JSON list of C-alpha atoms in Angstrom, two decimals:
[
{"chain": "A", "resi": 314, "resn": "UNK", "atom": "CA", "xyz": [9.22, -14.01, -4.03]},
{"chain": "A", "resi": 315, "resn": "UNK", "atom": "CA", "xyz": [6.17, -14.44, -1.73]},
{"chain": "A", "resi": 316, "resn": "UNK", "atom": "CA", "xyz": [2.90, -12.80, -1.70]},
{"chain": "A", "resi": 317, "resn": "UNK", "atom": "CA", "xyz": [0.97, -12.02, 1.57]},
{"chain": "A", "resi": 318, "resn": "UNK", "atom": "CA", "xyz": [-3.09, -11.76, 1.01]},
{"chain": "A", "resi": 319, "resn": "UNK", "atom": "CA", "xyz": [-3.18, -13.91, -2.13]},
{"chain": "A", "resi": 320, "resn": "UNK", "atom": "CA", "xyz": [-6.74, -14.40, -2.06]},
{"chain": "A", "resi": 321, "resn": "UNK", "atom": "CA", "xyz": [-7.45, -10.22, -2.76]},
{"chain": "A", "resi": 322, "resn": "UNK", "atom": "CA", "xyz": [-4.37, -9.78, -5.24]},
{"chain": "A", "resi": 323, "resn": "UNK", "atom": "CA", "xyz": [-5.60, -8.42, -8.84]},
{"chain": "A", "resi": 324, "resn": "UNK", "atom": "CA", "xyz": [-6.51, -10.56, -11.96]},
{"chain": "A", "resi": 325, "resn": "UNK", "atom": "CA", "xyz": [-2.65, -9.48, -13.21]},
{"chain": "A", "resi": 326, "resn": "UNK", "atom": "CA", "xyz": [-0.65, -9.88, -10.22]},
{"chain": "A", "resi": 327, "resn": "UNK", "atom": "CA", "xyz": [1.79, -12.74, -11.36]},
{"chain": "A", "resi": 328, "resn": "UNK", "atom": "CA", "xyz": [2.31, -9.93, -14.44]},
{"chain": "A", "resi": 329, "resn": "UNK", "atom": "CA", "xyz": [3.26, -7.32, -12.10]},
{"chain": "A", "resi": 330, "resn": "UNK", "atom": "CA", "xyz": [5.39, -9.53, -9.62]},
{"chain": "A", "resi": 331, "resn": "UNK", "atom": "CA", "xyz": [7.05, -10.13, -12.56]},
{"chain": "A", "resi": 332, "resn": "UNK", "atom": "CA", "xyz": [7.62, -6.60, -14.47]},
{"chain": "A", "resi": 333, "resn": "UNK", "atom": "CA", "xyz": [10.75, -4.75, -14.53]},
{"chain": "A", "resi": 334, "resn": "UNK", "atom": "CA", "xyz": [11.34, -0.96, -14.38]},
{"chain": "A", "resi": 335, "resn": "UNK", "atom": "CA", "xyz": [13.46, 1.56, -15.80]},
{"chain": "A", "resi": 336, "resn": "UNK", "atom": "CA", "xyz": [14.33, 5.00, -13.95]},
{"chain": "A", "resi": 337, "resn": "UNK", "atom": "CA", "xyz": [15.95, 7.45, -15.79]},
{"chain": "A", "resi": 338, "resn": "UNK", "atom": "CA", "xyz": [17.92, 9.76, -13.47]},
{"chain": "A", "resi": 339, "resn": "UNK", "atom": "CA", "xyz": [19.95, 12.67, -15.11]},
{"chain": "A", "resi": 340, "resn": "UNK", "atom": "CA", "xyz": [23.45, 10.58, -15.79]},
{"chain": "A", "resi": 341, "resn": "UNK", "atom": "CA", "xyz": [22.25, 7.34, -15.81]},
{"chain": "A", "resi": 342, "resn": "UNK", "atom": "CA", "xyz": [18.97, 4.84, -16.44]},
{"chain": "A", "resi": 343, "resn": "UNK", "atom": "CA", "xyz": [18.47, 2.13, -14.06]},
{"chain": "A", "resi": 344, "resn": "UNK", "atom": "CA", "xyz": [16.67, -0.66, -15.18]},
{"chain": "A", "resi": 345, "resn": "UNK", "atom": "CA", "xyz": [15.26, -2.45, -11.83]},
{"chain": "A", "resi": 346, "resn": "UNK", "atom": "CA", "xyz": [14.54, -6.48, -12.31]},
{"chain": "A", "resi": 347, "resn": "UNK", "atom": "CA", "xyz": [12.63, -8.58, -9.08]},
{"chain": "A", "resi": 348, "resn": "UNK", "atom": "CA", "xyz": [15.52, -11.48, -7.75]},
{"chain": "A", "resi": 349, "resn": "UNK", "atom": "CA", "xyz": [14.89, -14.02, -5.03]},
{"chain": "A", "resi": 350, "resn": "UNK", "atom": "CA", "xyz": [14.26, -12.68, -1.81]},
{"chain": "A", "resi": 351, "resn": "UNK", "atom": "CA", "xyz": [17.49, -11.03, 0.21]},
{"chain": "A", "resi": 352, "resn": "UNK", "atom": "CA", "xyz": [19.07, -10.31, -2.96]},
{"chain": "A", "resi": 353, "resn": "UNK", "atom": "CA", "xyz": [20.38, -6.67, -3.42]},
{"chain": "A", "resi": 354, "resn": "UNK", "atom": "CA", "xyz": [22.60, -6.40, -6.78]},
{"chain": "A", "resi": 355, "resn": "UNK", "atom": "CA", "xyz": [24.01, -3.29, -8.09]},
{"chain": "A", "resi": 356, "resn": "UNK", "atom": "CA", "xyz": [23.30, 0.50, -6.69]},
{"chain": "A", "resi": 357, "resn": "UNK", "atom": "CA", "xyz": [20.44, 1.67, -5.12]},
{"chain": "A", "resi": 358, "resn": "UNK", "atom": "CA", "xyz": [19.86, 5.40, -6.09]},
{"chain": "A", "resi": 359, "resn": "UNK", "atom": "CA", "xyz": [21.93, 7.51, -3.39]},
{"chain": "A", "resi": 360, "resn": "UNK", "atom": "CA", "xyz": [19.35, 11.10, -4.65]},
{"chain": "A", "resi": 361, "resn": "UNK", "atom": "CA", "xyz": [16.75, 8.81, -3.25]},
{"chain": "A", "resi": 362, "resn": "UNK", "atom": "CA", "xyz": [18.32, 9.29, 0.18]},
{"chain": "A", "resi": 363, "resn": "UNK", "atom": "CA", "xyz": [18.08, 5.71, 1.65]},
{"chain": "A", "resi": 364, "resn": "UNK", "atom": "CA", "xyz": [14.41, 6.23, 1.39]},
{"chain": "A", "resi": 365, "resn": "UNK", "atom": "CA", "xyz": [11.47, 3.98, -0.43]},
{"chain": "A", "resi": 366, "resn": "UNK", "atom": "CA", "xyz": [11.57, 4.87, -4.34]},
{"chain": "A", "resi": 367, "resn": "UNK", "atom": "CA", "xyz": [7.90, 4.17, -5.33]},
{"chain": "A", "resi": 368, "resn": "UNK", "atom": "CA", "xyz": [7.24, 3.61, -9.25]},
{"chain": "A", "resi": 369, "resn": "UNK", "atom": "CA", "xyz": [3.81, 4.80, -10.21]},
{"chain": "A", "resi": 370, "resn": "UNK", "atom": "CA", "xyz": [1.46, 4.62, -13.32]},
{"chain": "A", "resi": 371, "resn": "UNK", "atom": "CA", "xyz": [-1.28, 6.05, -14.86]},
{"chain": "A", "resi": 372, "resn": "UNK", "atom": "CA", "xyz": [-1.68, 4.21, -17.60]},
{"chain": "A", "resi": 373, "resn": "UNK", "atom": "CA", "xyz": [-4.49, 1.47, -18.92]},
{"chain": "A", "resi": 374, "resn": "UNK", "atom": "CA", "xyz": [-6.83, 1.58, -15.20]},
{"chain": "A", "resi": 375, "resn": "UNK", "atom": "CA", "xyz": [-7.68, -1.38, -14.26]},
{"chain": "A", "resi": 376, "resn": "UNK", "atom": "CA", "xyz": [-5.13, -3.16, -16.28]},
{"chain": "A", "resi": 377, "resn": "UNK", "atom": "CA", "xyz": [-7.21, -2.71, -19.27]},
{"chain": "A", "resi": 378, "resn": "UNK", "atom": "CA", "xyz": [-5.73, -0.75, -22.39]},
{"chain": "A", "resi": 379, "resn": "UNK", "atom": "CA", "xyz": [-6.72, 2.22, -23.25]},
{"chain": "A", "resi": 380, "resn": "UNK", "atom": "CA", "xyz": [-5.48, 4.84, -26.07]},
{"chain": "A", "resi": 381, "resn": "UNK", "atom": "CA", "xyz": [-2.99, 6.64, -26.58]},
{"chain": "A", "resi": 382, "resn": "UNK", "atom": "CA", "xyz": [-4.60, 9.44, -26.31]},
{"chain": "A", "resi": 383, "resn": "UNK", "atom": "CA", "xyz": [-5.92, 8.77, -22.76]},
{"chain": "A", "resi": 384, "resn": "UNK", "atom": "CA", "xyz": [-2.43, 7.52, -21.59]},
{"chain": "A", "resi": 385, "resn": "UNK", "atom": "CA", "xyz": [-1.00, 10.66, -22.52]},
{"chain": "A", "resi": 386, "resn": "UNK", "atom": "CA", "xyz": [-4.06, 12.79, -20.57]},
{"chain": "A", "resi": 387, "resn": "UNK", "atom": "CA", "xyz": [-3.75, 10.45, -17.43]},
{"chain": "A", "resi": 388, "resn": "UNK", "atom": "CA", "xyz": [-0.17, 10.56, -17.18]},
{"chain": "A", "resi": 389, "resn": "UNK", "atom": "CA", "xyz": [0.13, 14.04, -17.36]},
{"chain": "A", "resi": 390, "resn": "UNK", "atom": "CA", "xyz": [-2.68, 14.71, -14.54]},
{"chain": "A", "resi": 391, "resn": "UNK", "atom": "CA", "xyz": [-0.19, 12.20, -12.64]},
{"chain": "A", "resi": 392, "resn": "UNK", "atom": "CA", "xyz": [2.32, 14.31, -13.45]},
{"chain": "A", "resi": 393, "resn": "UNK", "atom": "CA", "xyz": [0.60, 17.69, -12.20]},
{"chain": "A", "resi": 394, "resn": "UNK", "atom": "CA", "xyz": [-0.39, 15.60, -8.98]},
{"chain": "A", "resi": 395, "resn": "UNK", "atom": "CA", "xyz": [3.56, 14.85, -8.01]},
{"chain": "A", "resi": 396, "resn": "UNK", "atom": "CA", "xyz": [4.52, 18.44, -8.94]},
{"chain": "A", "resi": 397, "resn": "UNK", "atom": "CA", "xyz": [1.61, 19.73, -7.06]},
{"chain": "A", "resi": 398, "resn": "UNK", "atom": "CA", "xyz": [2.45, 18.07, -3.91]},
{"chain": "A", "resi": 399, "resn": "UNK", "atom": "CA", "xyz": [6.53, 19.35, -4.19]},
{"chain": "A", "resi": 400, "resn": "UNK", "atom": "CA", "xyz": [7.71, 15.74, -4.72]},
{"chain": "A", "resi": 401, "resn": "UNK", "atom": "CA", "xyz": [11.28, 14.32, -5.74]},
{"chain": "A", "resi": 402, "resn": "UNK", "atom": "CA", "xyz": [10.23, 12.50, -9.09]},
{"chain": "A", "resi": 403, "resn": "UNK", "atom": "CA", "xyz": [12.09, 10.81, -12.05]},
{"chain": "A", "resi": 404, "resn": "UNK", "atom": "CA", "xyz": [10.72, 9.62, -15.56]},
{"chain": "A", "resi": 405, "resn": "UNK", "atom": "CA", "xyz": [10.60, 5.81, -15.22]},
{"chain": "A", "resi": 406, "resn": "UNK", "atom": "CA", "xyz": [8.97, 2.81, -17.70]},
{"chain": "A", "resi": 407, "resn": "UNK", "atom": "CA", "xyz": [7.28, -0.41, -16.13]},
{"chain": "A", "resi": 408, "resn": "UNK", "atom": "CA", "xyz": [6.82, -3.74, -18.24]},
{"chain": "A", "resi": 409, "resn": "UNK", "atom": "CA", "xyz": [7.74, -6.93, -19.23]},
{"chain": "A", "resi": 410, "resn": "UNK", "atom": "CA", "xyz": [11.15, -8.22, -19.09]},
{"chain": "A", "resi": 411, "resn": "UNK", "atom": "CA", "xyz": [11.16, -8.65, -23.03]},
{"chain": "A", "resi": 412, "resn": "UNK", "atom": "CA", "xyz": [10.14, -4.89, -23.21]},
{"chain": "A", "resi": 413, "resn": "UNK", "atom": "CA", "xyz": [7.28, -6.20, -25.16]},
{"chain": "A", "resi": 414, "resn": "UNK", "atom": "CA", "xyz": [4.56, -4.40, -22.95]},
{"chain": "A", "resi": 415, "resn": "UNK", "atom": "CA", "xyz": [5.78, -0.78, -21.27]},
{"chain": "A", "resi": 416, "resn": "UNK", "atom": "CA", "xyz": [4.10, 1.75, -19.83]},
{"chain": "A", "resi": 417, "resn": "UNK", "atom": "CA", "xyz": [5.14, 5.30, -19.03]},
{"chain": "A", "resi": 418, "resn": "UNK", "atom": "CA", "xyz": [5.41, 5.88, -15.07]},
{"chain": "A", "resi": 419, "resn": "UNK", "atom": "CA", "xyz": [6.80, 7.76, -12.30]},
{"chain": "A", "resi": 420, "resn": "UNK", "atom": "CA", "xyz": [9.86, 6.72, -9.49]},
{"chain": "A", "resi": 421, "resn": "UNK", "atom": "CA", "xyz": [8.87, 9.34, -6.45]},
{"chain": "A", "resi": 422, "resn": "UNK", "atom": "CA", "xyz": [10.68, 9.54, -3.47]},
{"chain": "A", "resi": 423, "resn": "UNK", "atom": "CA", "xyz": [8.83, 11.30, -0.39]},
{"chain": "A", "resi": 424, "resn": "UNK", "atom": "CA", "xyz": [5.76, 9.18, -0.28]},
{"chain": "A", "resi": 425, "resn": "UNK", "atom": "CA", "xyz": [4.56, 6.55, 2.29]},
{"chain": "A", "resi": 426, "resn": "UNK", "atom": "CA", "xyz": [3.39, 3.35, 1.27]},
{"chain": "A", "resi": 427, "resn": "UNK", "atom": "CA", "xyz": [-0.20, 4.46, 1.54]},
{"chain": "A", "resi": 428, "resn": "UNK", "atom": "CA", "xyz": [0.51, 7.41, 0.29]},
{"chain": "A", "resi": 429, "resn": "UNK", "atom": "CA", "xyz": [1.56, 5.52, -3.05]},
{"chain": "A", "resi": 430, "resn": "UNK", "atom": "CA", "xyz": [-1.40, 2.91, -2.61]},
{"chain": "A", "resi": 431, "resn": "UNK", "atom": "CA", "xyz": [-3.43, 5.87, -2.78]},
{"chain": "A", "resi": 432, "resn": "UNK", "atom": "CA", "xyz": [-2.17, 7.81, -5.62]},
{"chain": "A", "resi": 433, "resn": "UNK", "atom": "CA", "xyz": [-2.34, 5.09, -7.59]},
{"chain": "A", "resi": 434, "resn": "UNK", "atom": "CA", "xyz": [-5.77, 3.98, -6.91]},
{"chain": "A", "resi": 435, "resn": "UNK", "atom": "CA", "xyz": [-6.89, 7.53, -8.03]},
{"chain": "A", "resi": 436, "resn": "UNK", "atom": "CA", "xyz": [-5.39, 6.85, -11.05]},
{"chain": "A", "resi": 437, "resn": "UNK", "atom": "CA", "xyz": [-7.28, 3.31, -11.09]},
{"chain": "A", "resi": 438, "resn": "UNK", "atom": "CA", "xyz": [-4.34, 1.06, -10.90]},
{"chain": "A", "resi": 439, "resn": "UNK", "atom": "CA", "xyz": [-4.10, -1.91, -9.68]},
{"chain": "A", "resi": 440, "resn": "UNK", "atom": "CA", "xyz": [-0.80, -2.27, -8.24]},
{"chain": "A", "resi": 441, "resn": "UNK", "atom": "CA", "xyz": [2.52, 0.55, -7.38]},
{"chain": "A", "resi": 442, "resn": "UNK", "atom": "CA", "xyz": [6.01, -0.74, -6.86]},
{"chain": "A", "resi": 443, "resn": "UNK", "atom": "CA", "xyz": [7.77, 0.11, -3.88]},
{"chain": "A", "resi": 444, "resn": "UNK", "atom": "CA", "xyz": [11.81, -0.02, -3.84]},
{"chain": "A", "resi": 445, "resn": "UNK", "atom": "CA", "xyz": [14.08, 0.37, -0.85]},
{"chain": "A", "resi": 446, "resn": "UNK", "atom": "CA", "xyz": [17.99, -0.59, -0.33]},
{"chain": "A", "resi": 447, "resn": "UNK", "atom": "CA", "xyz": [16.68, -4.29, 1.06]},
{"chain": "A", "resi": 448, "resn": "UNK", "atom": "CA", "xyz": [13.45, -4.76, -1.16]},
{"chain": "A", "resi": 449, "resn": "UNK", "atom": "CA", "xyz": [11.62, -4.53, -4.05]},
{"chain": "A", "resi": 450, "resn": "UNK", "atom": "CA", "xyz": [7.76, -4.96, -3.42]},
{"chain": "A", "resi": 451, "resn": "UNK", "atom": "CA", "xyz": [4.67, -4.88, -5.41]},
{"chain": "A", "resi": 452, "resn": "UNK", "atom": "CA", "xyz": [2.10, -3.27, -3.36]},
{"chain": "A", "resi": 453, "resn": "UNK", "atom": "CA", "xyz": [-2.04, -3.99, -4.30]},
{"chain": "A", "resi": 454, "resn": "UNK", "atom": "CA", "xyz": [-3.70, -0.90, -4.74]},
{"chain": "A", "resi": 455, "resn": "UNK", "atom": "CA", "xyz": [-7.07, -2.36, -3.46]},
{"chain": "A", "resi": 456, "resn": "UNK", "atom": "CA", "xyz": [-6.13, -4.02, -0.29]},
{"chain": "A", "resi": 457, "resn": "UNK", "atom": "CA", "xyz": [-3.24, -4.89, 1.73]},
{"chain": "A", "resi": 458, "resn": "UNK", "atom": "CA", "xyz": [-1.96, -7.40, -0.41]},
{"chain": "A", "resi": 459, "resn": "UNK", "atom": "CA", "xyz": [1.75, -7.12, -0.78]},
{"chain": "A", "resi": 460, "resn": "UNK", "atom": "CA", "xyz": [4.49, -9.36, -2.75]},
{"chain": "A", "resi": 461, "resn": "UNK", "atom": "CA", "xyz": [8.18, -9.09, -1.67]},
{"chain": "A", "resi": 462, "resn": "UNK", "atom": "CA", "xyz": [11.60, -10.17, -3.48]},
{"chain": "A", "resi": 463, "resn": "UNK", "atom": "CA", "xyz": [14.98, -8.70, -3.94]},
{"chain": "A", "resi": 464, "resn": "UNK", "atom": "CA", "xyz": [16.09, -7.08, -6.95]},
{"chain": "A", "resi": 465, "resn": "UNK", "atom": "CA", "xyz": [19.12, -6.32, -9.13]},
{"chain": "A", "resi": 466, "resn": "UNK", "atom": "CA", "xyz": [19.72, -2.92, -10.70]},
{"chain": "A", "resi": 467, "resn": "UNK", "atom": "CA", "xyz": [21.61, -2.44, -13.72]},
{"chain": "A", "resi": 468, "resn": "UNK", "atom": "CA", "xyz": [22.87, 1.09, -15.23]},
{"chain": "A", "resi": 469, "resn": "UNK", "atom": "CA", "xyz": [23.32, 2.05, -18.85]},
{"chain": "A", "resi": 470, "resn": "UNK", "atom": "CA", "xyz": [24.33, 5.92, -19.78]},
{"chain": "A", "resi": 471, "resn": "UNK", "atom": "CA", "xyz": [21.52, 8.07, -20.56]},
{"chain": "A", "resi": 472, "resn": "UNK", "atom": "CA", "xyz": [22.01, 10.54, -23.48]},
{"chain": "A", "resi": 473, "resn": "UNK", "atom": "CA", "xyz": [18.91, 12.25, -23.34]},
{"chain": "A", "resi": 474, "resn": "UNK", "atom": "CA", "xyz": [20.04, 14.01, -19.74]},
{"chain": "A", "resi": 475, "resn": "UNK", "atom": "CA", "xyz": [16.66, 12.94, -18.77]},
{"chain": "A", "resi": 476, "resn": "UNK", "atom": "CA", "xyz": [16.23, 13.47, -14.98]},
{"chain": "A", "resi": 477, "resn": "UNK", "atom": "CA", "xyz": [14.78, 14.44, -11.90]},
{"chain": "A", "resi": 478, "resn": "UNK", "atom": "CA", "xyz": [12.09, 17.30, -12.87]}
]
């Protein structure tokens, strides 16, 4: 992995270079981890249609935590936002790799890289993820700043039939 801009990255961006992600898609959950650089293991989603899968939060701005309560408020304005603007979105979880930290997010397919940047610095974050057939990237809300590996995706069945809303 390599970062570009290190000098304007956020207080937490080895934590987010390292964080995995779960997308839960309506037969399946894929649980995307970061990999050396060129590395592409496993499926990228083909109802993503080739195109950049961006995983956005709302939760704890500014990487600080905040309640419950707010969380929940946040990530349904999020929510509303996505819907509002006709995007292709699927229930996803960011975190640690020990799943000792998570956060409730959003995979969204339709949006530019600014576009995510943006959206998520409305909802004061620090960083979105951005996820294409070649890359997996960590993108700095605040500035240009961008870190790029590969990744590996792994499936596991999905009971719920949680999907694409």
């Amino acid at each position: 992995m390599y970062a570009i801009d290190i000098a304007v990255t956020p207080r937490n961006w080895n934590l987010y270079r390292s964080a995995v992600v779960e997308i839960r898609f309506q037969d399946r959950i894929l649980r995307v981890e970061p990999r050396s650089p060129g590395t592409a293991e496993g499926s990228f989603p083909e109802m993503a249609g080739g195109g950049t899968v961006h995983v956005i939060t709302a939760w704890n701005p500014r990487g600080r935590t905040a309640s419950p309560d707010a969380n929940a408020r946040a990530h349904r304005l999020l929510l509303a936002e996505i819907r509002r603007r006709g995007l292709t979105w699927w229930a996803a979880e960011g975190g640690d790799a020990l799943g000792t930290h998570r956060e409730e997010s959003v995979a969204v397919a339709g949006l530019s890289d600014t576009g995510a940047r943006d959206l998520g610095r409305r909802f004061g974050q620090d960083a979105v993820f951005a996820w294409t057939p070649g890359a997996w990237r960590v993108l700095a809300c605040d500035s240009d700043a961008a870190a790029v590996s590969g990744w590996a995706a792994s499936a596991r069945g999905c009971a719920t039939g949680a999907g694409r809303a």
